[in-house]
Coordinates of C-alpha atoms and ligand atoms in Angstrom, one line a residue:
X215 CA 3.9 21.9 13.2
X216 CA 2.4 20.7 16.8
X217 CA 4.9 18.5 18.8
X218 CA 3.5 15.4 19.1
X219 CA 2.8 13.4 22.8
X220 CA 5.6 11.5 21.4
X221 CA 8.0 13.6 21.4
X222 CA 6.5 15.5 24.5
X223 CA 7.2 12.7 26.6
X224 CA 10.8 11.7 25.3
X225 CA 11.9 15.7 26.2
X226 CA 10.2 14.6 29.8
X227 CA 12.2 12.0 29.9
X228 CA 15.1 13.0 28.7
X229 CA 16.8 10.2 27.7
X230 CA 16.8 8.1 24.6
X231 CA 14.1 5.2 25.7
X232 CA 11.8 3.4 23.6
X233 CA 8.4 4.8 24.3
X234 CA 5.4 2.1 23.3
X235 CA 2.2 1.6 23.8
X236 CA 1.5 -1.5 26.1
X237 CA 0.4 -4.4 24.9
X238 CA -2.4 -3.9 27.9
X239 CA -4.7 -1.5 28.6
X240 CA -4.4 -1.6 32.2
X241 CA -0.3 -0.9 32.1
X242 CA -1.0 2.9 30.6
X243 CA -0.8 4.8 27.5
X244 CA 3.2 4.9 27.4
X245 CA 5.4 2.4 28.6
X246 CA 9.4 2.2 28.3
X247 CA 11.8 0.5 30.4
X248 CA 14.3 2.0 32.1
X249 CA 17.1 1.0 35.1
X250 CA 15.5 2.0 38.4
X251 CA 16.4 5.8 39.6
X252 CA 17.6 6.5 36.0
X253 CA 14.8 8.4 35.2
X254 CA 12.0 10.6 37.5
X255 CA 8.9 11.9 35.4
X256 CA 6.4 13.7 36.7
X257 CA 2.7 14.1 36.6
X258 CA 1.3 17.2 34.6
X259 CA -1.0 18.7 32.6
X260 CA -0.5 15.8 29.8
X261 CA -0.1 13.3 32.2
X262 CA -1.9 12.3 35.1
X263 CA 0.3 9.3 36.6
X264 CA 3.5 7.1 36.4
X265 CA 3.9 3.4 37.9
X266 CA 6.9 1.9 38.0
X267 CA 6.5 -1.9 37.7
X268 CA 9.5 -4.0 37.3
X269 CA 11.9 -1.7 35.1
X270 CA 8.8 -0.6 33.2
X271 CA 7.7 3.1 33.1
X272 CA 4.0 3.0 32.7
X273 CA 2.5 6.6 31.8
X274 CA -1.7 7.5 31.6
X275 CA -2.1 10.5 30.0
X276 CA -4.6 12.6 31.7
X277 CA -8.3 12.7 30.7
X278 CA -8.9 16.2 29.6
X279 CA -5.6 15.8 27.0
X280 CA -7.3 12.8 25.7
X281 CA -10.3 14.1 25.7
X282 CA -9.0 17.5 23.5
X283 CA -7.9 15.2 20.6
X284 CA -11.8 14.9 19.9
X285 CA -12.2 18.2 18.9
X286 CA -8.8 18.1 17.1
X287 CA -10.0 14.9 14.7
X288 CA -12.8 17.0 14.0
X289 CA -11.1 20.0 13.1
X290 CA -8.7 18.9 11.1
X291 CA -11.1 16.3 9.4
X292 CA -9.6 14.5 6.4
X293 CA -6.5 15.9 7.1
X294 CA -6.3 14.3 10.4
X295 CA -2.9 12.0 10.3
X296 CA -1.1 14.4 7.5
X297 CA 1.9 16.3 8.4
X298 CA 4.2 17.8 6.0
X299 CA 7.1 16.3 7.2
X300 CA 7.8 15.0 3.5
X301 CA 7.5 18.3 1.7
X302 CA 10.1 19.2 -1.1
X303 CA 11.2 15.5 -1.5
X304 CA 10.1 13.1 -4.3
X305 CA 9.1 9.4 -4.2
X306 CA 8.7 7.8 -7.2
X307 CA 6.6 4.3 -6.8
X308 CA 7.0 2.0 -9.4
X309 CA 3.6 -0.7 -9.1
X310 CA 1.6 -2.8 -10.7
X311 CA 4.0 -3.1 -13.8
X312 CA 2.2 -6.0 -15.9
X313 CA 3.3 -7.6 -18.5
X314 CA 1.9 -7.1 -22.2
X315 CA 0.2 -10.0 -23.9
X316 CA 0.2 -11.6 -20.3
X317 CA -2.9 -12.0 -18.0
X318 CA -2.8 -9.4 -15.2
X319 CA -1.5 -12.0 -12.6
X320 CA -2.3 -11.5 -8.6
X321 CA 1.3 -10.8 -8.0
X322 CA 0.4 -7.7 -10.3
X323 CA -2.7 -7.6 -7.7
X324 CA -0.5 -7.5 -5.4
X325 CA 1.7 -4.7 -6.3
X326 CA -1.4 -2.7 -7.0
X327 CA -3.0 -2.7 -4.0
X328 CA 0.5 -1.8 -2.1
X329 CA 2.2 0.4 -4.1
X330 CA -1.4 2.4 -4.2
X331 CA -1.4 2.2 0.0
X332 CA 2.3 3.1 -0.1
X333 CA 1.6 5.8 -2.3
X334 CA -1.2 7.7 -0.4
X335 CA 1.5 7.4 3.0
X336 CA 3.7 9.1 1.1
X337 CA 1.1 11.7 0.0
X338 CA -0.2 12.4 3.1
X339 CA 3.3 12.7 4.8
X340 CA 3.8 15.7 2.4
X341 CA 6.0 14.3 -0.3
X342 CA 5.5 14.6 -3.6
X343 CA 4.8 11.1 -5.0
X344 CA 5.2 10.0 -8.4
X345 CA 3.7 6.6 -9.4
X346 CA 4.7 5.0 -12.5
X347 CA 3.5 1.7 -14.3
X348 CA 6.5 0.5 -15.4
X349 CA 4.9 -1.9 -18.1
X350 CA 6.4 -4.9 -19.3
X351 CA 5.6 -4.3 -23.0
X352 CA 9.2 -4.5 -24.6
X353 CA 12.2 -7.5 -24.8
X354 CA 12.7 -10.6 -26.3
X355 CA 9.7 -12.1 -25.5
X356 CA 8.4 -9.6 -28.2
X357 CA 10.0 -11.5 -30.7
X358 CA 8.6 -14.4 -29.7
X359 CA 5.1 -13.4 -30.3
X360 CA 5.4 -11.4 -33.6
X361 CA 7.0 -14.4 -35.2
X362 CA 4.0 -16.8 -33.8
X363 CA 1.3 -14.5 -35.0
X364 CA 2.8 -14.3 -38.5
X365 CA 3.1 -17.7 -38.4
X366 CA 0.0 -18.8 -37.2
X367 CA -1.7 -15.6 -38.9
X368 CA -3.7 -14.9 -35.3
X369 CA -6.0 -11.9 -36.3
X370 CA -8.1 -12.5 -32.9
X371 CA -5.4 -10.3 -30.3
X372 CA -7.4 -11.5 -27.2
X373 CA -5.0 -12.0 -24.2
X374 CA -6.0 -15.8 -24.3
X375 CA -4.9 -16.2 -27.5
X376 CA -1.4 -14.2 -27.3
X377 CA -1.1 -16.2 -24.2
X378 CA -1.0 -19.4 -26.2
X379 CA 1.2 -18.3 -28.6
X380 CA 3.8 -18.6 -26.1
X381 CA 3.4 -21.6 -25.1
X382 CA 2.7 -23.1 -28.6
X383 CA 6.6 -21.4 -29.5
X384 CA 8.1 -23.1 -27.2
X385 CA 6.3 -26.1 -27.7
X386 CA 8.9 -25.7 -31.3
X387 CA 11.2 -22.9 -30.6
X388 CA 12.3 -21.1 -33.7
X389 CA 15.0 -18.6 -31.8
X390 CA 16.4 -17.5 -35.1
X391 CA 12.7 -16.5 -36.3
X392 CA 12.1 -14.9 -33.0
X393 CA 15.5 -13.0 -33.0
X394 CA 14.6 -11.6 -36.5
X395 CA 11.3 -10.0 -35.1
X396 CA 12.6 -8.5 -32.0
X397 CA 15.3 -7.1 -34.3
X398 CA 13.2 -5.7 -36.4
X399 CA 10.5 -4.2 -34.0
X400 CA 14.0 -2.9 -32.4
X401 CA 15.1 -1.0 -35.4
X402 CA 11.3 0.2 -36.0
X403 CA 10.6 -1.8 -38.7
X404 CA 6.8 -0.9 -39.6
X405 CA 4.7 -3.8 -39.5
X406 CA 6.3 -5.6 -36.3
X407 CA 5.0 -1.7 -34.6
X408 CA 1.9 -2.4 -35.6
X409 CA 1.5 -5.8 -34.5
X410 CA 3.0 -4.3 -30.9
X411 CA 1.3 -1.8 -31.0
X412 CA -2.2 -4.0 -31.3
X413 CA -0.9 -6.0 -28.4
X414 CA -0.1 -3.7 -26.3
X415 CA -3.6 -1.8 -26.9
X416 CA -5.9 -4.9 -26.1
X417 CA -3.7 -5.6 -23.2
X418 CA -4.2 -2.5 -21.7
X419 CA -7.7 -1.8 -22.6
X420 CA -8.2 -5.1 -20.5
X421 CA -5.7 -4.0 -17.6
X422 CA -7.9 -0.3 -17.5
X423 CA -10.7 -2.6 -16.6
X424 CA -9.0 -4.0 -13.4
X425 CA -7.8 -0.4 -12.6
X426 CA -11.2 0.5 -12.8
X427 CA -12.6 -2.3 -11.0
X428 CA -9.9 -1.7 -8.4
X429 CA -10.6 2.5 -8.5
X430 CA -6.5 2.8 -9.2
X431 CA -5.1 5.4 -11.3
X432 CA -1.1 5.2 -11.8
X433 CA 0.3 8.7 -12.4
X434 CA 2.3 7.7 -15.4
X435 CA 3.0 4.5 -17.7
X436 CA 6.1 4.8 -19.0
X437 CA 6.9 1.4 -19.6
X438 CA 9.8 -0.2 -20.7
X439 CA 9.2 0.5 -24.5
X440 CA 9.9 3.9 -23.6
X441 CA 13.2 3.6 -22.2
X442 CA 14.7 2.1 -26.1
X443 CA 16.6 5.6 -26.8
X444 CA 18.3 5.8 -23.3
X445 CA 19.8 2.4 -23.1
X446 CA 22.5 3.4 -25.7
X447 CA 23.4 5.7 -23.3
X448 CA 23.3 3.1 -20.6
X449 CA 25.8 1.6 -22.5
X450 CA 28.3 4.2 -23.4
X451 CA 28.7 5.3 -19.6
X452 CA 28.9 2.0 -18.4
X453 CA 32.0 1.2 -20.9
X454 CA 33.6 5.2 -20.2
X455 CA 33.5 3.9 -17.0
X456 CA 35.5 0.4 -17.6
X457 CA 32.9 -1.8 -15.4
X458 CA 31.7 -3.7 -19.0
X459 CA 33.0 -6.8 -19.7
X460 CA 32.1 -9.6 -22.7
X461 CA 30.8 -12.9 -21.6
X462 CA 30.1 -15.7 -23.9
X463 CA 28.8 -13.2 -26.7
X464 CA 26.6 -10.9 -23.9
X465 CA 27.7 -7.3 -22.5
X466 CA 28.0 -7.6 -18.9
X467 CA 28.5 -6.0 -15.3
X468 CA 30.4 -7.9 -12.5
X469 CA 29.2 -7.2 -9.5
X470 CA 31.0 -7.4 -6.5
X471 CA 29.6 -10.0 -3.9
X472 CA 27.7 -11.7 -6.9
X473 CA 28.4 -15.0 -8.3
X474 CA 26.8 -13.9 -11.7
X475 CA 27.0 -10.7 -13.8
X476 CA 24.5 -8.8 -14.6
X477 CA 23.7 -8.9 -18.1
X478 CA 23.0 -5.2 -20.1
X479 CA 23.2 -6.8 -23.8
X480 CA 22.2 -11.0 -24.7
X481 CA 24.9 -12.4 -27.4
X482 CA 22.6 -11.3 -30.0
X483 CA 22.6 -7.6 -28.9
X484 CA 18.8 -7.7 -27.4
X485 CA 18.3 -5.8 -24.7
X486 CA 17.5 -7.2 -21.0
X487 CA 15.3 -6.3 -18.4
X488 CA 17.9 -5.2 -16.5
X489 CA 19.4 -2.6 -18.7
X490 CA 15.8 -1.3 -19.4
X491 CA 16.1 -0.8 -15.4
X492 CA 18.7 1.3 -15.3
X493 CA 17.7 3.4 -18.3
X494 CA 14.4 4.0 -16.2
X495 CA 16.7 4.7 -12.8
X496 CA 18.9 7.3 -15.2
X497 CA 15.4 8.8 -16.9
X498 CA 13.5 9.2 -13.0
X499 CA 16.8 10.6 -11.3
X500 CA 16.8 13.3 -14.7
X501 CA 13.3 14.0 -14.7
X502 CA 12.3 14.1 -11.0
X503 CA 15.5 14.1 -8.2
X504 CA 13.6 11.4 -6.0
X505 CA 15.0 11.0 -2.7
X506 CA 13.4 7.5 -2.7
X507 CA 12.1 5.3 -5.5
X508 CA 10.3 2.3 -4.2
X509 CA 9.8 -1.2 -6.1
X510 CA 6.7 -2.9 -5.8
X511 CA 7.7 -6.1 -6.6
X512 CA 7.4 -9.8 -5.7
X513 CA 10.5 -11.1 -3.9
X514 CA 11.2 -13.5 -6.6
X515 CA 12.9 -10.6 -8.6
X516 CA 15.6 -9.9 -5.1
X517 CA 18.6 -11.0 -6.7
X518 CA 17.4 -8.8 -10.1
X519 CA 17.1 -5.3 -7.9
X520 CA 20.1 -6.0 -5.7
X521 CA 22.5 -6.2 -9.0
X522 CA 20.7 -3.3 -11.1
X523 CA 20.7 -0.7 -7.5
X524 CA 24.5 -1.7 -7.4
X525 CA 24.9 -1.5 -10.9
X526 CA 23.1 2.1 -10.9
X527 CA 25.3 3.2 -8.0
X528 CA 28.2 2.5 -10.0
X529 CA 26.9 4.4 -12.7
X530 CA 25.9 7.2 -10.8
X531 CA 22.3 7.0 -11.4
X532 CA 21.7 7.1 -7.5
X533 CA 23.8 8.8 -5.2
X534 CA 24.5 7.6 -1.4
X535 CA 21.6 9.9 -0.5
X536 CA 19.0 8.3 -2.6
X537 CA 17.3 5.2 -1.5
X538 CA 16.3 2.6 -3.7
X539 CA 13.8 0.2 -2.1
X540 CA 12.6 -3.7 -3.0
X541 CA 9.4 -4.3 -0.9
X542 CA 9.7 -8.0 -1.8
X543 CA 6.3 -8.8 -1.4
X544 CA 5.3 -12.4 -0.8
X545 CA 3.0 -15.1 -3.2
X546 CA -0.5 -15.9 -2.8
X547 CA -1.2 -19.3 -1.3
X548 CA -3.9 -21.6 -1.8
X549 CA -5.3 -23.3 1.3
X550 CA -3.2 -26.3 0.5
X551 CA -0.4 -23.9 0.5
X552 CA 0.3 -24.5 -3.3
X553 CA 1.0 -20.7 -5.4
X554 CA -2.7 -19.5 -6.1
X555 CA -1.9 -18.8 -9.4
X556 CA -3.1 -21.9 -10.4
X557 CA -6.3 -23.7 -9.6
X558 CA -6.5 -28.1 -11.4
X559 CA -3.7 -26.4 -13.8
X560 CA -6.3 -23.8 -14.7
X561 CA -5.0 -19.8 -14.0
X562 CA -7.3 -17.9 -12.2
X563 CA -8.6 -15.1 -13.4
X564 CA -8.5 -12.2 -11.5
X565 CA -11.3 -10.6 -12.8
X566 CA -13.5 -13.5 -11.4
X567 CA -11.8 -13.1 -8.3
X568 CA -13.2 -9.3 -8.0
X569 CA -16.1 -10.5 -9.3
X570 CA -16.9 -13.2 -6.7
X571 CA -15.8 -10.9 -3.9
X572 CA -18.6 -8.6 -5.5
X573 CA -21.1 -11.0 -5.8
X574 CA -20.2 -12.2 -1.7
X575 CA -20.6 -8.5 -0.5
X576 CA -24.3 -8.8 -2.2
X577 CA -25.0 -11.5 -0.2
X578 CA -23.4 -9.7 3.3
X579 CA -26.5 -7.6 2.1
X580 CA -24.9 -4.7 0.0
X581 CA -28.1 -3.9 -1.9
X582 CA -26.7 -0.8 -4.2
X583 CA -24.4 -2.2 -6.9
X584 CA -21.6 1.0 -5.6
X585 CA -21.9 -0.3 -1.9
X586 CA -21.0 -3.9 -3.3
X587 CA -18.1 -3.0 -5.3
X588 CA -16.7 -0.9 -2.7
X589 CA -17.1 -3.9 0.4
X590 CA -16.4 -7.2 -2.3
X591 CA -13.1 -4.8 -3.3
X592 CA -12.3 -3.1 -0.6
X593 CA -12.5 -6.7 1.7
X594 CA -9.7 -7.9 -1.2
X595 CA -7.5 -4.9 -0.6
X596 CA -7.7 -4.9 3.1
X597 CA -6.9 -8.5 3.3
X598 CA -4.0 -8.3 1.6
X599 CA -2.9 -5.1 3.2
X600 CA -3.5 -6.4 6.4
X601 CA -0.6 -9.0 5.8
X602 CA 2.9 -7.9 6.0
X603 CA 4.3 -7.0 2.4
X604 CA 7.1 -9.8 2.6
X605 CA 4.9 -12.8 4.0
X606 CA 3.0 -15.0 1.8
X607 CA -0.8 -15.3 2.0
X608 CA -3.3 -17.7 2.4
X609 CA -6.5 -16.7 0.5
X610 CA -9.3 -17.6 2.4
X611 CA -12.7 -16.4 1.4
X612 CA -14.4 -17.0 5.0
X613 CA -11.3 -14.5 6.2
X614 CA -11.5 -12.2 3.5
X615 CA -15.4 -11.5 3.5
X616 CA -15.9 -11.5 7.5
X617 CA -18.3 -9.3 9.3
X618 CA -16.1 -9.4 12.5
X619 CA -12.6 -9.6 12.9
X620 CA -10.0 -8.0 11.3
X621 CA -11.2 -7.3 7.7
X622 CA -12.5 -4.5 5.6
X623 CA -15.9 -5.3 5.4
X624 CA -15.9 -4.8 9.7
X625 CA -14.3 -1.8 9.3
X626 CA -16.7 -0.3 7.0
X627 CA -19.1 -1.7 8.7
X628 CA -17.9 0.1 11.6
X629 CA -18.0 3.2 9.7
X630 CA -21.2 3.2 8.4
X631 CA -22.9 2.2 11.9
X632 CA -20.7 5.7 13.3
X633 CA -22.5 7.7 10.2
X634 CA -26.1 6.6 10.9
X635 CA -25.5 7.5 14.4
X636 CA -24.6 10.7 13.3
X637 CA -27.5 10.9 11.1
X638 CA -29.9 10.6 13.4
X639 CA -28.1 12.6 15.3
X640 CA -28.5 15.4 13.2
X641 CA -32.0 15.2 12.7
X642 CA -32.7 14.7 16.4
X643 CA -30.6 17.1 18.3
X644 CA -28.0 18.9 16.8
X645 CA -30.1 21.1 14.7
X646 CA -29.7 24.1 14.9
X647 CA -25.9 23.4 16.0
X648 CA -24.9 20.7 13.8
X649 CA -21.4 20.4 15.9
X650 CA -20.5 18.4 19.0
X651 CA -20.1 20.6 21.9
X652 CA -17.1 19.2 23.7
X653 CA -16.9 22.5 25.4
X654 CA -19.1 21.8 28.4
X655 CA -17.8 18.8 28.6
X656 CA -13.8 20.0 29.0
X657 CA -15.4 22.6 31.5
X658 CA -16.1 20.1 34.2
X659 CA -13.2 20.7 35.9
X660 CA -12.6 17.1 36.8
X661 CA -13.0 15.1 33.5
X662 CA -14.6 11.6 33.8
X663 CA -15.4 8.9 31.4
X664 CA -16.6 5.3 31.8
X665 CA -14.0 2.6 30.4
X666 CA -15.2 2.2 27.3
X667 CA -15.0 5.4 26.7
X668 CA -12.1 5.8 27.6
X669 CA -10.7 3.2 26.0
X670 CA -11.6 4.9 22.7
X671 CA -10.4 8.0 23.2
X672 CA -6.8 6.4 24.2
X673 CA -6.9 5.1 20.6
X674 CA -7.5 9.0 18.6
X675 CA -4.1 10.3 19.3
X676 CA -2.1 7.2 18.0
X677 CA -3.7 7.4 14.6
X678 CA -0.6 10.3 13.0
X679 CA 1.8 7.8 14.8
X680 CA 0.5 4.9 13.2
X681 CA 0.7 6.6 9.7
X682 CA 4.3 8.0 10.0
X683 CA 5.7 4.4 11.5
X684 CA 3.4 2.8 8.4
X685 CA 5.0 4.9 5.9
X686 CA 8.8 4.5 7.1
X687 CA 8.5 1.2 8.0
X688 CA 6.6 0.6 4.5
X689 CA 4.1 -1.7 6.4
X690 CA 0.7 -0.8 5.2
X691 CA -0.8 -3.6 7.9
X692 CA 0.1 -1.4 10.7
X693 CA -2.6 1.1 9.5
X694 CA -4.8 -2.1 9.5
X695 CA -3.8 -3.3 13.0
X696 CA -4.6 0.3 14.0
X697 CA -8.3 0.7 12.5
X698 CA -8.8 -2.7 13.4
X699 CA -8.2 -1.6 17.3
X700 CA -10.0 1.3 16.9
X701 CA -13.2 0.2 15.5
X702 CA -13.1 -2.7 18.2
X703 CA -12.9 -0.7 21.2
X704 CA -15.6 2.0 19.4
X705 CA -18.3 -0.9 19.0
X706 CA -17.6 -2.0 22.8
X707 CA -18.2 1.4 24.0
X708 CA -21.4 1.1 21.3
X709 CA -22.9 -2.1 22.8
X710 CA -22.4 -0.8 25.9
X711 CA -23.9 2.8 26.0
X712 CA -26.6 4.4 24.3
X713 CA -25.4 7.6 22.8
X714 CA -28.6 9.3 21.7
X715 CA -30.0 9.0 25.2
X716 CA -27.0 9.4 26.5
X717 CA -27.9 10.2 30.8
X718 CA -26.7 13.8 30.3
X719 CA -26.5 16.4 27.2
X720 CA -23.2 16.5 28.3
X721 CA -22.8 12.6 27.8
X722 CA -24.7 12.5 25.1
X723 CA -22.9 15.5 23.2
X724 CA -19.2 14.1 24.2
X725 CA -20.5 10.6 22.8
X726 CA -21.4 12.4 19.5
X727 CA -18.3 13.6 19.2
X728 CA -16.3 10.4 20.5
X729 CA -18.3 9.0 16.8
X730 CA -17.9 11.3 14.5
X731 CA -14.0 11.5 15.6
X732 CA -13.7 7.4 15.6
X733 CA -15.8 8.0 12.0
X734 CA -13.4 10.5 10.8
X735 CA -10.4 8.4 11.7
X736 CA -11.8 5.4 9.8
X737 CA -12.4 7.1 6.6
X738 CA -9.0 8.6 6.8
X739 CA -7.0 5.2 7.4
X740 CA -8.9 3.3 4.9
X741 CA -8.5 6.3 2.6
X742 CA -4.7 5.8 2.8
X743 CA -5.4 1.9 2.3
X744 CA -7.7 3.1 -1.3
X745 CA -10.9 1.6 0.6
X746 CA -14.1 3.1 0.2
X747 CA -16.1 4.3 2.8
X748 CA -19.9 3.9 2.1
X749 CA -21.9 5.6 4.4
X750 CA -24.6 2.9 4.3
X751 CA -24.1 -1.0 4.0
Ligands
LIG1075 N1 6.8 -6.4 -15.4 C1 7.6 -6.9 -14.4 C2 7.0 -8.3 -14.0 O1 5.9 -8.6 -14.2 C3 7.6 -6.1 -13.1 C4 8.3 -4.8 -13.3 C5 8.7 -4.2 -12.0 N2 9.4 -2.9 -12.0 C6 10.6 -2.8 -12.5 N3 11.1 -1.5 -12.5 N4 11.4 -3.8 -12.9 O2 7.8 -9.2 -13.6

């Protein structure tokens, strides 16, 4: 693997120092700070000065290195970013994870869209990633509903309708009756299979829809059904192992530093959640070794994955070298700052919500029904992405459909304006040599470029950083941040300068390059963040 700048300058430097990129364009490419005298860098071929200002080390790299990482984007086309830094190690990603005989609810949105973005980091970083829809389609709850549908004799299974069944039992709980139905779908009984079974097909009929509204496909949907046959097991190594204790009736764990046990078995014997989660942690570290498995899931459930990781170390279903990760992400807001679940006690459907951003990327002037479904979903994804995981988020239409700023629509805007460059491009003068010659260019012995071109090509080499600091700091929005940049300083340099009549063949070839690289990039990050690229809007 090629030694990145990164790590070409810290050797330079030889000492430990924080090497970022300042917040400025005038203060350099680099910048760390360092006690005066303590370190002496020189120019070279990479870079071309150093400033010292204040205790900050400002570094520009040098024209002709900057201007190499053209042809590089180009070469290594969609591949641009990768490494294989990751290879021989397994992630497993559990995401999306609704709940049977529940509406897909946006915090399932939510999970989606990261866990997908979180995935493809992974991927391109070389590991081997496992995704799995962990499914809430067993417990209690189970019970619940079985006993209302007999009751009620609900032959309709629309989600609506098992939805209200819920709230109709607890509008007069029968626990008993429920108890007697999860029971029996727990020891197989025939007809309460059936009648899961039904649920759980119309419920995922309708969340195959969203997938394939949202173009996600999970590697694997266990679920928690599945997991029935290894929670005995569960249960036996946790008593061998003395950390089982009976508390009012339920089989529990106490967990040091917790006020509450966690609870493997209710008074009735019914399974919980949480043993259901550490079946699946003994299953994934059986099947697959993962060095990581990451939760995608709302930090409302913190105190639920803090007890079942501990629990699992105890058990030894993770070892010390296996890191188990809550990505806690945060709700949905309303503009009033109310959860956006719920609109005049009505739940939103997230369907209409994909719809409307649909309809609003017609209106932006997305003619073809493909080019509308990409911008309407990709501008959903991309706002959210661009948001840290852990902070809660406003939905605001105006933000999430807008033709500047930092949204997806820009950025495939941005995209598609560096393809029909490119086409004419093509047509006009690179036939018969349909690639950019950067050669000439590189030849000049002295390179020069005007700012704004400059200012692009400062921005190509960060993009494998970005993706490697995205994918260990889990932080999808720094991907965003990063295009975002990108496409702002290429659509400067594009108001600025004509690139088809470019002064020079020289100019005009560099500038051709200079697009499709900035092109390339663009499809690559919003690739990782599961965004379409049209190349028309
Ligand atoms: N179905 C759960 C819910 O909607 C999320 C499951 C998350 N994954 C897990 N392994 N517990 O709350």
């Amino acid at each position: 693997m090629q030694k990145s700048i990164r790590d070409y300058l810290l050797e330079k430097i030889g000492k430990p120092v924080k090497l970022e990129h300042p917040e400025r364009e005038e203060w350099g490419d680099y910048a760390f700070f360092a006690k005066d005298g303590e370190v002496e860098i020189k120019s070279d071929e990479v870079i071309e000065r150093v400033e010292k200002v204040g205790g900050f080390v400002n570094i520009w790299l040098q024209n002709e290195w900057l201007s190499n990482k053209v042809s590089e984007v180009i070469k290594e086309g969609d591949k641009y970013g990768s490494t294989a830094e990751g290879s021989g190690k397994t992630v497993v990603i559990d995401y999306s994870a609704p709940n049977i005989a529940k509406r897909f609810g946006i915090g399932h949105l939510r999970s989606t869209i990261i866990g997908q973005a979180l995935y493809n980091l992974h991927q391109f970083l070389g590991y081997k990633v496992i995704g799995d829809n962990h499914l809430g389609d067993w417990g209690t709850q189970f019970g619940k509903l079985i006993y209302m549908i007999k009751k009620t004799g609900t032959e309709d299974y629309t989600i609506e309708n098992l939805e209200k069944l819920y709230v109709l039992f607890h509008q007069e709980p029968d626990d008993d009756g429920a108890r007697k139905w999860f029971k029996k779908l727990e020891d197989g009984d025939v007809e309460a299979k059936s009648i899961w079974k039904k649920c759980v097909d119309v419920s995922m009929a309708e969340f195959e829809r969203i997938y394939q509204i949202l173009g996600v496909k999970i590697d694997e949907t266990y679920g928690e059904s599945f997991y029935e046959d290894i929670m005995p097991e569960v249960i036996r190594e946790a008593k061998e192992r003395g950390i089982t204790s009976v508390s009012e009736g339920a089989l529990v764990v106490e967990v040091p530093g917790f006020k509450t046990p966690l609870m493997l078995l209710k008074s009735d014997g019914g399974t919980t959640y949480a043993i259901r989660d550490l079946a699946t942690l003994r299953f994934r570290k059986g099947k697959w070794s993962p060095k990581m498995i990451i939760y995608e899931v709302g930090a409302e459930q913190t105190l639920h994955f803090e007890q079942v990781f501990a629990v699992a170390r105890m058990l030894g279903y993770a070892g010390g070298d296996v890191k188990l990760v809550h990505t806690k992400h945060g709700l949905y807001l309303d503009a009033d700052g109310k959860k956006f679940a719920t609109r005049k006690g009505k739940t939103i459907k997230l369907e209409e919500v994909l719809e409307e951003a649909i309809g609003r990327a017609r209106k932006l002037g997305c003619e073809e029904e493909e080019t509308a479904k990409a911008v309407g979903v990709g501008a959903i994804k991309y706002f959210d992405l661009s948001h840290n995981i852990s902070s809660d988020i406003v939905f605001d239409w105006e933000k999430v459909m807008a033709l500047e700023g930092n949204s997806g629509p820009y950025l495939q805007y941005t995209f598609a304006r560096t393809q029909s460059v490119l086409s004419k491009a093509s047509t006009q003068y690179l036939t018969p040599n349909p690639s950019p010659n950067l050669g000439e260019g590189n030849q000049r012995g002295e390179v020069v470029f005007n700012d704004e071109e400059r200012s692009v090509l400062r921005y190509l080499y960060r993009f494998p950083e970005v993706v490697q600091e995205a994918a260990v700091r889990l932080a999808p929005n720094l991907v965003c941040n990063y295009l975002y940049e990108l496409a702002s300083k290429y659509n400067t340099f594009y108001n600025k300068h004509s690139i088809l009549s470019a002064g020079s063949e020289e100019a005009r070839n560099f500038r051709i390059g200079l697009t499709v690289a900035v092109g390339q990039i663009l499809k690559n990050g919003l690739g990782l963040l599961e965004i379409e690229a049209p190349g028309r809007m």
